[in-house]
XYZ file of N, CA and C in Angstrom:
747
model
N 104.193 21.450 -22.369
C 104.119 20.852 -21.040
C 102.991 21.506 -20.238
N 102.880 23.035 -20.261
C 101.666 23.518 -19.259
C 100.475 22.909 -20.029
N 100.514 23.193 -21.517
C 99.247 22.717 -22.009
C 98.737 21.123 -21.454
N 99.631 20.647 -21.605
C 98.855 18.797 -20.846
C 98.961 18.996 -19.540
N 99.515 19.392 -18.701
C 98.942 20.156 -17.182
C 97.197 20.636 -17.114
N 96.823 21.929 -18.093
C 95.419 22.146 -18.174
C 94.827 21.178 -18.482
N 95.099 20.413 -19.413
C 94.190 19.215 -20.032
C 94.015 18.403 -18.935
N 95.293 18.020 -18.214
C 94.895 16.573 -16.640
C 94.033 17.144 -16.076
N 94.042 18.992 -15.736
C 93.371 19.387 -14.538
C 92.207 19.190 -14.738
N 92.064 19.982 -16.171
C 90.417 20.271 -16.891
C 90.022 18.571 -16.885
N 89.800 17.558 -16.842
C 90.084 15.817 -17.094
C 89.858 15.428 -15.605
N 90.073 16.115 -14.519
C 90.218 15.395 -13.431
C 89.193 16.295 -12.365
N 89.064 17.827 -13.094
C 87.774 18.143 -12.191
C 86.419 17.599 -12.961
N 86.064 17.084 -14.364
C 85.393 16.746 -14.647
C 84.963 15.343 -14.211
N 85.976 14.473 -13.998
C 86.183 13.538 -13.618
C 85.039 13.476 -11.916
N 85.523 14.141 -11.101
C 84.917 14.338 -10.228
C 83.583 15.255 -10.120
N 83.330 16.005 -10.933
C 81.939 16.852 -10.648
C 81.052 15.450 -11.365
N 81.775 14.370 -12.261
C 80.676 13.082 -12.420
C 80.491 12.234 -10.941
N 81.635 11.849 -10.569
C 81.289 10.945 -9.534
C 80.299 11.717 -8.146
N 80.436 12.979 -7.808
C 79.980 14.189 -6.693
C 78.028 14.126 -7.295
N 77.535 13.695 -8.918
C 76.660 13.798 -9.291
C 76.003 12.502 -9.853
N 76.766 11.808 -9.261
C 76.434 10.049 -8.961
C 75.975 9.564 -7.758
N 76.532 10.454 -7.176
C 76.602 10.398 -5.265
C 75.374 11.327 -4.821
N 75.137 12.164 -5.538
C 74.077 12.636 -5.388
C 72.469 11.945 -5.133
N 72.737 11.609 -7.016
C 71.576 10.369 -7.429
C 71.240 9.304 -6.664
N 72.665 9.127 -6.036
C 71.904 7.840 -5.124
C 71.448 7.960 -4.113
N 71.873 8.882 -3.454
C 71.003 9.262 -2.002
C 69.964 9.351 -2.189
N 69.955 10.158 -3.513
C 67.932 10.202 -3.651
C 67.108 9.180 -4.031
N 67.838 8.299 -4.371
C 67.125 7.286 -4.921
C 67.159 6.398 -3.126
N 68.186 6.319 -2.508
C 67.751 5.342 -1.576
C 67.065 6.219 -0.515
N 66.494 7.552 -0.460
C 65.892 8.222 0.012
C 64.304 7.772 0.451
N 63.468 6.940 1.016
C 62.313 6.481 0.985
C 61.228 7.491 0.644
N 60.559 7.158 -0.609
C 59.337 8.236 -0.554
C 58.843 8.641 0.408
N 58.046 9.613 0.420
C 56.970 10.012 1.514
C 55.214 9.342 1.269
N 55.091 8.847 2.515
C 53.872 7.944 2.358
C 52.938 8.693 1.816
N 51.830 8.249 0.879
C 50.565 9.007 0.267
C 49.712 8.905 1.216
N 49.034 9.931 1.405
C 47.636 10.530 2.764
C 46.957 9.713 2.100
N 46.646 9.132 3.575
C 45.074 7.531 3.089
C 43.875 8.608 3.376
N 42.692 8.152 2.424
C 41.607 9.272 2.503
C 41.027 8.714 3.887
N 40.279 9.716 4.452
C 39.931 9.748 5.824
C 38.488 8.598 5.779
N 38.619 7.792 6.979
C 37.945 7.096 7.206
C 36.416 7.374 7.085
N 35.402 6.160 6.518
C 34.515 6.411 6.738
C 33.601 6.558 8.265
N 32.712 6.588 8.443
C 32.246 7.067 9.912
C 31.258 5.345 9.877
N 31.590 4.965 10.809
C 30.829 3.251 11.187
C 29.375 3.285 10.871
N 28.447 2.395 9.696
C 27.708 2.402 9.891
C 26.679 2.245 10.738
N 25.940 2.801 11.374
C 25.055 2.090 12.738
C 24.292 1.382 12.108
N 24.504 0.301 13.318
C 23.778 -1.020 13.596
C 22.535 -0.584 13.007
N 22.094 -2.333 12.430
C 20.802 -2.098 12.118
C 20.038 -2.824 12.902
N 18.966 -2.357 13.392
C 18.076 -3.238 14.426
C 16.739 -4.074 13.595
N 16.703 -4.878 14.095
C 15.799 -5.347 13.243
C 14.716 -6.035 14.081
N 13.299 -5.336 13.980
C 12.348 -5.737 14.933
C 11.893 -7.417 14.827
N 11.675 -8.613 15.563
C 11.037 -9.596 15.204
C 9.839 -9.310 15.384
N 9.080 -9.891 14.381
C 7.763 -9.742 14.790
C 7.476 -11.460 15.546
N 6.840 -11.277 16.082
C 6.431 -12.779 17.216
C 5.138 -12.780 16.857
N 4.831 -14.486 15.872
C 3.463 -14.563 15.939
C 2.880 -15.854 16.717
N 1.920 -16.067 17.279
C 2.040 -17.677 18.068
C 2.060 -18.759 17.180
N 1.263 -18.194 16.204
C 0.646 -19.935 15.252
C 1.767 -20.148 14.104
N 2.698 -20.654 14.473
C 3.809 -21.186 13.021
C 3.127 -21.024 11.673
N 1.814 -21.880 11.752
C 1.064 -22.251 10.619
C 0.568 -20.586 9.744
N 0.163 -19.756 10.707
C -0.488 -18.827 11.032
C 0.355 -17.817 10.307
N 1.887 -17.896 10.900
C 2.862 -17.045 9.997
C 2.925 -17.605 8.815
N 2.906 -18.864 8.758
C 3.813 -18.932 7.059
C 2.486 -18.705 6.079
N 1.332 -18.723 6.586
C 0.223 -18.274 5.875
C 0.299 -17.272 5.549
N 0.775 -16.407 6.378
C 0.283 -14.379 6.400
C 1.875 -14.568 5.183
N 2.761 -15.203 5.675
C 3.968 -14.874 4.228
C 3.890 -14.942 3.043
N 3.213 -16.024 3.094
C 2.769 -16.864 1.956
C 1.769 -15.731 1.137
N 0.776 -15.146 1.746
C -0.601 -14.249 1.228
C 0.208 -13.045 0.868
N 1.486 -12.515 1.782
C 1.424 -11.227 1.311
C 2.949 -11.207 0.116
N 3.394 -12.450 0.227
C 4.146 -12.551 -1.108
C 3.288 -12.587 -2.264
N 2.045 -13.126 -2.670
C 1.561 -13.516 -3.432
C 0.539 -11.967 -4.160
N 0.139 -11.648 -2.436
C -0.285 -9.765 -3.112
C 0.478 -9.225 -3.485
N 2.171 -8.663 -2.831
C 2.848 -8.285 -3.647
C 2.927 -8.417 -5.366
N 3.214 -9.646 -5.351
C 2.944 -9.870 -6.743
C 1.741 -9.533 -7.488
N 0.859 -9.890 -6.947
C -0.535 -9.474 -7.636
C -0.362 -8.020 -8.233
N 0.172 -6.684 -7.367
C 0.063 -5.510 -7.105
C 1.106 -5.217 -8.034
N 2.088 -5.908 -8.368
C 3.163 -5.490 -9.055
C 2.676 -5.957 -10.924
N 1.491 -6.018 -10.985
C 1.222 -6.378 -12.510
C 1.062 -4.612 -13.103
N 1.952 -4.964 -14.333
C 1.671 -3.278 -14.258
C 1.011 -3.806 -16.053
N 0.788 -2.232 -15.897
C -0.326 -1.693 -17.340
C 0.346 -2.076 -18.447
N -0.082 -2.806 -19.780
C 0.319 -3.265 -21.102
C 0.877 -1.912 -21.652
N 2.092 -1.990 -22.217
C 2.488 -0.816 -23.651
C 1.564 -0.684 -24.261
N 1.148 0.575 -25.082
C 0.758 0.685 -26.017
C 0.561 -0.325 -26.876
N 1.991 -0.714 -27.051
C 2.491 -1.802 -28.265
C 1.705 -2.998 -27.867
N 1.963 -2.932 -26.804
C 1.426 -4.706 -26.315
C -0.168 -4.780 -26.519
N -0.384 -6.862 -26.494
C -2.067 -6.772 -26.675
C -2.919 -6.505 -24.778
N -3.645 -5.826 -24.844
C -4.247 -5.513 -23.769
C -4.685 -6.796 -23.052
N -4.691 -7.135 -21.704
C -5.393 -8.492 -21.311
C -6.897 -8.419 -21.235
N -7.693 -7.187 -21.777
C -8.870 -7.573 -21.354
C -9.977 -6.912 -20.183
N -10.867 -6.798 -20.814
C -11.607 -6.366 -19.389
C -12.081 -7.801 -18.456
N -12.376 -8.765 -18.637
C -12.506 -9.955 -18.250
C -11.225 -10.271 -17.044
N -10.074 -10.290 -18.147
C -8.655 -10.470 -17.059
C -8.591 -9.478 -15.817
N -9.031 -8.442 -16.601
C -8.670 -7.366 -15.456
C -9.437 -7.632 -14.096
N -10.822 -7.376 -14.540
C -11.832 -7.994 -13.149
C -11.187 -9.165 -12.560
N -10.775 -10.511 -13.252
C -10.301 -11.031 -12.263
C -9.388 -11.025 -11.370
N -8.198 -10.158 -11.851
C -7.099 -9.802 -11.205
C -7.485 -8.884 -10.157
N -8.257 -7.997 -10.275
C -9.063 -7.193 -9.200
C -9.415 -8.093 -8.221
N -10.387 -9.078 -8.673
C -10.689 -9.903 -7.274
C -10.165 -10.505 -6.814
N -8.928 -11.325 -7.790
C -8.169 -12.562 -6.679
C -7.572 -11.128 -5.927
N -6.698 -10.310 -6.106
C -6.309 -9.348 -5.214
C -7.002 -8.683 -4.056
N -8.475 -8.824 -4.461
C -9.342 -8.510 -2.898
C -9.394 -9.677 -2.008
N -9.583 -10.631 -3.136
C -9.577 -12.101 -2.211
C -8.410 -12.447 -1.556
N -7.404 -11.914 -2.017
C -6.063 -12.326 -1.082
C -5.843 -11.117 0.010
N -6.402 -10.103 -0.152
C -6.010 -8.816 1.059
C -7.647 -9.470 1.966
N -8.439 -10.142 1.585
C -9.225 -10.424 2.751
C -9.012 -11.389 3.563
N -8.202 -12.480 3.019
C -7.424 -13.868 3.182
C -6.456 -13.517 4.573
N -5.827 -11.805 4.213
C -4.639 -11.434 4.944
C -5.660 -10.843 5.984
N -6.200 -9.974 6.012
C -6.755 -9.463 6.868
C -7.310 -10.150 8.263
N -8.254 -11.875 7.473
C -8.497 -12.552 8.533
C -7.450 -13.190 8.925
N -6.309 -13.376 8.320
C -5.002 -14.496 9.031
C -4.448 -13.171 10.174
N -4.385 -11.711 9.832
C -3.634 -10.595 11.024
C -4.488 -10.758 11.891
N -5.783 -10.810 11.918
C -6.981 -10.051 13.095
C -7.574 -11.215 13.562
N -7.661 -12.725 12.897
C -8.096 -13.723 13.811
C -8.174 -14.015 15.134
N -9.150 -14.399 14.912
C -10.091 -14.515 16.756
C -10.740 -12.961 16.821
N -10.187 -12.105 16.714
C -11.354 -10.974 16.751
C -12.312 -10.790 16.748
N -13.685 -9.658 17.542
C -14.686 -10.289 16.988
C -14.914 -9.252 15.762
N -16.508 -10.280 15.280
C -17.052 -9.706 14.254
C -18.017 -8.230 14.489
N -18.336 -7.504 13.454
C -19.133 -5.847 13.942
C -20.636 -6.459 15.060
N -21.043 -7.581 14.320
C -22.178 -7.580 15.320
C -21.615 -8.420 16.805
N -20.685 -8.621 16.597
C -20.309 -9.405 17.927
C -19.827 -8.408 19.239
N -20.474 -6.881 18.598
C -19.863 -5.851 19.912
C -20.924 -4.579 19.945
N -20.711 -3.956 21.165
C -21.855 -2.887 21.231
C -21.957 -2.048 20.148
N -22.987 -1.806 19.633
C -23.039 -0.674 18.337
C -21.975 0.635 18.950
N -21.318 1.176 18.008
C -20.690 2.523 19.054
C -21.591 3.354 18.770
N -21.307 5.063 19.645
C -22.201 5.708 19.568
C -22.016 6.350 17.864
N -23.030 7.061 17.618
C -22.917 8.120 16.542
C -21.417 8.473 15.840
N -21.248 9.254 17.265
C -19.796 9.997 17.358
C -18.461 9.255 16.616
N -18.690 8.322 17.631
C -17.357 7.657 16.648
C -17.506 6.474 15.941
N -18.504 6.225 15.517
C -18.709 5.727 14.342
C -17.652 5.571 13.414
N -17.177 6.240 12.735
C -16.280 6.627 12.072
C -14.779 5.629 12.610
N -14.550 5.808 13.327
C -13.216 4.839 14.004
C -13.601 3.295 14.256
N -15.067 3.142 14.448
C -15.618 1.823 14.534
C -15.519 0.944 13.480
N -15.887 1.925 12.184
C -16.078 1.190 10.655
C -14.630 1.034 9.778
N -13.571 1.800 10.999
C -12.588 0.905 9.903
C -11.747 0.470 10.734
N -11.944 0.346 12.172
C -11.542 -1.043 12.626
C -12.283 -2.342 12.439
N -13.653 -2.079 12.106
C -14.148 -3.715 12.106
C -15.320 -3.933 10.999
N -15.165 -2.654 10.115
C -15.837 -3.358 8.552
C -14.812 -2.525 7.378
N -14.059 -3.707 7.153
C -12.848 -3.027 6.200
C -13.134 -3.005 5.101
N -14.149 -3.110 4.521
C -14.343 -3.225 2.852
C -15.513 -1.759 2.959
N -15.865 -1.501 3.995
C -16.589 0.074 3.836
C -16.070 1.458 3.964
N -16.301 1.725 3.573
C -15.196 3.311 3.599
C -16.069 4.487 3.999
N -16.392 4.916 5.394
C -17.252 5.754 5.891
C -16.423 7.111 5.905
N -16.104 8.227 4.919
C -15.379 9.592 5.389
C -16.488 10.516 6.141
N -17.916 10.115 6.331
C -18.400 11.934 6.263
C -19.420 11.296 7.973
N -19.089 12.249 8.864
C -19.968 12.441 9.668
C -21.911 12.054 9.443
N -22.259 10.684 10.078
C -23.487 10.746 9.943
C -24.477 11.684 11.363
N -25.088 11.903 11.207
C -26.184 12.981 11.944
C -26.552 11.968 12.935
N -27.135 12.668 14.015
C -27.944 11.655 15.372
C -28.602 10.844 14.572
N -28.514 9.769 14.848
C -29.441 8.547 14.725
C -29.316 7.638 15.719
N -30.141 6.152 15.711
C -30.097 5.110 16.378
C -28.854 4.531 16.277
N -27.841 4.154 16.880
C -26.356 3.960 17.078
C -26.595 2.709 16.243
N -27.652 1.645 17.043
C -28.006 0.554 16.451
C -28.654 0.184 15.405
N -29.209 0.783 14.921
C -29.331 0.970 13.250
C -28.887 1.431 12.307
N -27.987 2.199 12.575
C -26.952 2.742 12.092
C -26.051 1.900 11.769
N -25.519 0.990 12.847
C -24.549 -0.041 12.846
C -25.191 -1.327 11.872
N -26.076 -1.983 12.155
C -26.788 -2.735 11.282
C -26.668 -2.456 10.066
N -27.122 -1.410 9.348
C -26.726 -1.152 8.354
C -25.339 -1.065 7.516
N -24.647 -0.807 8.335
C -22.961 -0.573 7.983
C -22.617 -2.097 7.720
N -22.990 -2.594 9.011
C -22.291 -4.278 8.677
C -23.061 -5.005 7.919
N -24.369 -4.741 7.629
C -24.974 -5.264 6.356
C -24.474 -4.942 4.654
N -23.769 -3.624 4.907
C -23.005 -3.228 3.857
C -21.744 -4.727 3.489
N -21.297 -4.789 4.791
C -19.825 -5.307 4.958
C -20.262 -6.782 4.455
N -21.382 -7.192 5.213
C -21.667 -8.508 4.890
C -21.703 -8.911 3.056
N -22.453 -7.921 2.602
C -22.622 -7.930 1.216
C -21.091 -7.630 0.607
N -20.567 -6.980 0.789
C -19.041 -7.075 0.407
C -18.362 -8.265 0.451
N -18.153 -8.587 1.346
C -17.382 -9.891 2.173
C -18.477 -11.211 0.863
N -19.649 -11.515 0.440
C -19.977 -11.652 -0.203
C -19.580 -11.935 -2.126
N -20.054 -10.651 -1.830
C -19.617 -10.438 -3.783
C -17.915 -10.632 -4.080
N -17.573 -9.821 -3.221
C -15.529 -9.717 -3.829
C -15.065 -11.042 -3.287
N -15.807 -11.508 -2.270
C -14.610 -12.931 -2.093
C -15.357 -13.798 -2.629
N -14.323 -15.382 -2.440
C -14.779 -16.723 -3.042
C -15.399 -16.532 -4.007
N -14.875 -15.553 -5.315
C -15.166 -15.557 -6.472
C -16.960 -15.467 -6.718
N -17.062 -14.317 -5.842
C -18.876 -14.079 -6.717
C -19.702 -14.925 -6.049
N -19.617 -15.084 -4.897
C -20.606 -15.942 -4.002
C -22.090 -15.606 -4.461
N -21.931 -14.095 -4.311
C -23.117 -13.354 -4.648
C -22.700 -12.450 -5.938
N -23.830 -12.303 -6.977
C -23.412 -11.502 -8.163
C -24.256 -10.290 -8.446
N -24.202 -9.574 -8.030
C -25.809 -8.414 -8.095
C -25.497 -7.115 -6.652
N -26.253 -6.413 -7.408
C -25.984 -5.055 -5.861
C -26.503 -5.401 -5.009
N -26.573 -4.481 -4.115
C -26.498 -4.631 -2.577
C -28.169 -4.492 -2.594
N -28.809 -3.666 -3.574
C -30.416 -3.632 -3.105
C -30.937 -5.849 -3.769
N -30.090 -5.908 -4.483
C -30.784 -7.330 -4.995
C -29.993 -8.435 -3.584
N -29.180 -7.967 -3.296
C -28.491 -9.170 -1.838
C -29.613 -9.030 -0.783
N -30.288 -7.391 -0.304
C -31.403 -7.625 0.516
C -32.281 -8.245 0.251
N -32.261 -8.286 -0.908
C -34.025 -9.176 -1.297
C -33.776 -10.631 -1.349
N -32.650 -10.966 -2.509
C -32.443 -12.291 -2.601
C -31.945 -13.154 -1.872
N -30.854 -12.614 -1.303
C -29.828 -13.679 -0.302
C -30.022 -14.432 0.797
N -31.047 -13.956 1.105
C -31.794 -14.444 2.915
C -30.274 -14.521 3.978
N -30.051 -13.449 3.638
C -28.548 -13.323 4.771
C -29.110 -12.820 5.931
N -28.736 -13.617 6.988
C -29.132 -12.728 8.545
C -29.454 -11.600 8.833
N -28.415 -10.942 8.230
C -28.033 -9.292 8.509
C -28.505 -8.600 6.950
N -28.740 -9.423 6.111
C -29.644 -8.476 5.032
C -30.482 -7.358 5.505
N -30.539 -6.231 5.050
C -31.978 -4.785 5.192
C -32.916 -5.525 4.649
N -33.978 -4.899 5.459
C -35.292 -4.711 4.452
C -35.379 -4.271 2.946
N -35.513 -4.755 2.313
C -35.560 -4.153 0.545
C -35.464 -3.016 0.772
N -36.670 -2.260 1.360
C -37.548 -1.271 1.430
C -36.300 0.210 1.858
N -35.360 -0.392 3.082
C -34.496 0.324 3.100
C -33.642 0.839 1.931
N -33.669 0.314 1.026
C -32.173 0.499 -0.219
C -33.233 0.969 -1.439
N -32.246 2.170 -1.779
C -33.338 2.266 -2.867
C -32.391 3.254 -3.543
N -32.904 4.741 -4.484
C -32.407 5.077 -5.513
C -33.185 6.747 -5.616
N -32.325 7.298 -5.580
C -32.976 8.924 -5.605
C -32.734 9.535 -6.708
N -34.740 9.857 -7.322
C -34.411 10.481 -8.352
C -33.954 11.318 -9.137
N -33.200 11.984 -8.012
C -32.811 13.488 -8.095
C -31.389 13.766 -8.331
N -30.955 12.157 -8.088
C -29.291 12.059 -8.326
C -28.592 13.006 -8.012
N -28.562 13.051 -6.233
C -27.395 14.261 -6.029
C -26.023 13.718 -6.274
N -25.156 15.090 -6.088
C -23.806 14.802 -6.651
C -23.064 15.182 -5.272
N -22.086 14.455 -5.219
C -21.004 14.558 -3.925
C -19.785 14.032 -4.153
N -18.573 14.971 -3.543
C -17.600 14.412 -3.298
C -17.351 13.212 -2.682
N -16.087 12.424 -3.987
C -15.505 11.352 -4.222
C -14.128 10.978 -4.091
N -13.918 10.056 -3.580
C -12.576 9.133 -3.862
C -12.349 9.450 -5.411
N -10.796 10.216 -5.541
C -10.213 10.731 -7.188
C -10.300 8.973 -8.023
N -10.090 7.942 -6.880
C -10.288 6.727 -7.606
C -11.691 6.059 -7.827
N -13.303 6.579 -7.781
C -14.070 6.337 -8.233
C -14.668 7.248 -9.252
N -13.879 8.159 -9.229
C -13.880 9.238 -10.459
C -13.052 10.231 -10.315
N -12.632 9.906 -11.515
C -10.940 11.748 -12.129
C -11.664 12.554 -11.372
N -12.810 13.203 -11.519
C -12.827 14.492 -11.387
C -13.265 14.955 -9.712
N -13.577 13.744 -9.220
C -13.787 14.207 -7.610
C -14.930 14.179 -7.329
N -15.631 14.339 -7.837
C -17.824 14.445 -7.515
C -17.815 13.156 -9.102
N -19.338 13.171 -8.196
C -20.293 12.213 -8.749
C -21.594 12.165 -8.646
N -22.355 11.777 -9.711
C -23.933 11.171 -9.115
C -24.482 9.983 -8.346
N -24.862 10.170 -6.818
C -24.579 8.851 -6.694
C -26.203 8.966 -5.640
N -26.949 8.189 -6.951
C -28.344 8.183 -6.326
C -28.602 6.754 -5.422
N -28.185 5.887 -5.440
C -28.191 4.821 -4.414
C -27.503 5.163 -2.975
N -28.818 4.848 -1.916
C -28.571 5.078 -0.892
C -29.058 4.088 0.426
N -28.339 3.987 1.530
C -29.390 3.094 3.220
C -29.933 3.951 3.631
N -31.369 3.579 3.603
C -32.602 4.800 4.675
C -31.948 4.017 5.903
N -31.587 4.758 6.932
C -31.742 4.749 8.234
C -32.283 5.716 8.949
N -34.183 5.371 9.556
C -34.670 6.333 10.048
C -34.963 7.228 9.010
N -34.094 8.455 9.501
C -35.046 9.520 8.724
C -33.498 10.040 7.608
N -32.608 9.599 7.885
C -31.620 9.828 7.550
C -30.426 8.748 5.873
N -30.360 9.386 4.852
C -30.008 8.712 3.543
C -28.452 8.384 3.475
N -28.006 7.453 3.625
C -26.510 7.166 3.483
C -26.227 6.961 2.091
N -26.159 8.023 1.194
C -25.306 7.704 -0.072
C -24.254 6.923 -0.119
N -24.366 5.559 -0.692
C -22.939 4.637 -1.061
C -22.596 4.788 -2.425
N -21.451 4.278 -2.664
C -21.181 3.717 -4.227
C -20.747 2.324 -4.143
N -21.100 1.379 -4.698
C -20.355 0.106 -4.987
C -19.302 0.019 -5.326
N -17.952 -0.257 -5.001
C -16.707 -0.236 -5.807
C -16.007 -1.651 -5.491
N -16.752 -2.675 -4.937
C -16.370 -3.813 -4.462
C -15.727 -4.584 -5.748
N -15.909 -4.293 -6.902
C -15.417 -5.058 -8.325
C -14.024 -4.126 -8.669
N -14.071 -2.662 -8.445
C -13.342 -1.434 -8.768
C -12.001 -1.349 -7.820
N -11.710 -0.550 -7.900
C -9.979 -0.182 -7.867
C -9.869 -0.122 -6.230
N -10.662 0.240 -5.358
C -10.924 0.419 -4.159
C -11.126 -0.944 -3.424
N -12.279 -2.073 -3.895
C -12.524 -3.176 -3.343
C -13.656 -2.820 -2.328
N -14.172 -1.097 -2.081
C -14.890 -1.043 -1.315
C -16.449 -0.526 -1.246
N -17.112 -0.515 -0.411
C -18.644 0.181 -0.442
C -18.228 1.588 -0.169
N -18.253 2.668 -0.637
C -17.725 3.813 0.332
C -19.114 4.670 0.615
N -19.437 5.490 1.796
C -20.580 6.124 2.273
C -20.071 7.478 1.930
N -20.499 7.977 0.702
C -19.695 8.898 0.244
C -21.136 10.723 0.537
N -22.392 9.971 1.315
C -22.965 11.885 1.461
C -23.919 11.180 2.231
N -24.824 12.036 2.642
C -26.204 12.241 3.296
C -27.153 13.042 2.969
N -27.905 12.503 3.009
C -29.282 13.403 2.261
C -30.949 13.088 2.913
């Protein structure tokens, strides 16, 4: 008799330490998680402003879009693989020029109505330099020229420009250097022959790294102005598109 007494008891606390561990489980289960930390906000991008540019002539804009989509592209032709067949020295020159011909295309559609170099006072000496690449863009003047006639000085520069504006656009108007455009072309603003000429002594001067790797050059073609030698190089066919006044002598 005591023995089935222990057995109910032992039977009836087990009984209950199950249900006390049922009752447990469920609280925790209907217990609501704890929310997961949202990662911290990003910080608002600022506004982007976006300048209009305002041009008057409708025609005028969709031209300048039109030209500088088309240089883009031009500019974006890149160099053949190894592997690949080369296009050519032929191709290449031309791709050189339609690309001058379209940055001159752009140049006159931005600056139209402007005037032209002879359409304004020669500047002085001094700033020369700021004159020639606001209003002859195919010349590339870096080096201080010496006192001279402001106005012969200038003549010469835009006779440079003229001959540029020339050879690189409308495909080879003119085909020959700048000493054969004075003689042959009967251009307004042509030099005297006599001015352009060639020193036998071929000095050497610092260069644009893009008319030569190494930085200097021989560059015996020069404009007598007065008493004074404007060393140029031709690069109007070349990587530049320009005349550059690269010494004095």
């Amino acid at each position: 008799m005591r023995l089935l007494q222990t057995l109910v008891a032992f039977v009836s606390g087990a009984v209950a330490a199950i249900m006390w561990l049922e009752r447990q489980t469920s609280s925790d289960r209907a217990r609501p998680a704890a929310p997961e930390e949202s990662p911290p906000a990003s910080p608002p991008e600022p506004e982007r402003v976006v300048e209009e540019v305002v041009v008057a002539d409708p025609e005028q804009a969709a031209r300048i879009e039109e030209l500088e989509a088309e240089l883009a592209e031009q500019r974006a032709q890149r160099t053949p693989e190894p592997s690949e067949s080369h296009p050519g020295v032929d191709a290449i020159r031309a791709a050189r020029m339609h690309a001058l011909e379209l940055e001159r295309q752009l140049s006159q559609n931005h600056h139209d109505g402007g005037p032209r170099w002879f359409e304004i006072d020669p500047p002085p000496v001094e700033d020369v330099i700021d004159a020639v690449a606001e209003h002859l863009p195919l010349v590339a003047l870096r080096v201080q020229p010496d006192p001279v006639n402001p106005g012969e000085l200038w003549r010469a520069l835009g006779a440079m420009q003229e001959f540029a504006e020339a050879s690189g656009g409308a495909w080879f108007e003119f085909d020959g250097d700048f000493a054969g455009w004075c003689r042959a072309s009967g251009h307004p603003h042509a030099l005297d022959p006599e001015q352009v000429g060639e020193d036998e002594e071929r000095p050497e001067f610092r260069v644009d790294p893009r008319l030569n790797r190494s930085g200097r050059m021989a560059v015996p073609t020069y404009v007598e102005v007065e008493v004074l030698r404007l060393h140029y190089v031709d690069d109007i066919a070349g990587e530049t598109g320009r005349i550059h006044i690269v010494g004095l002598g």
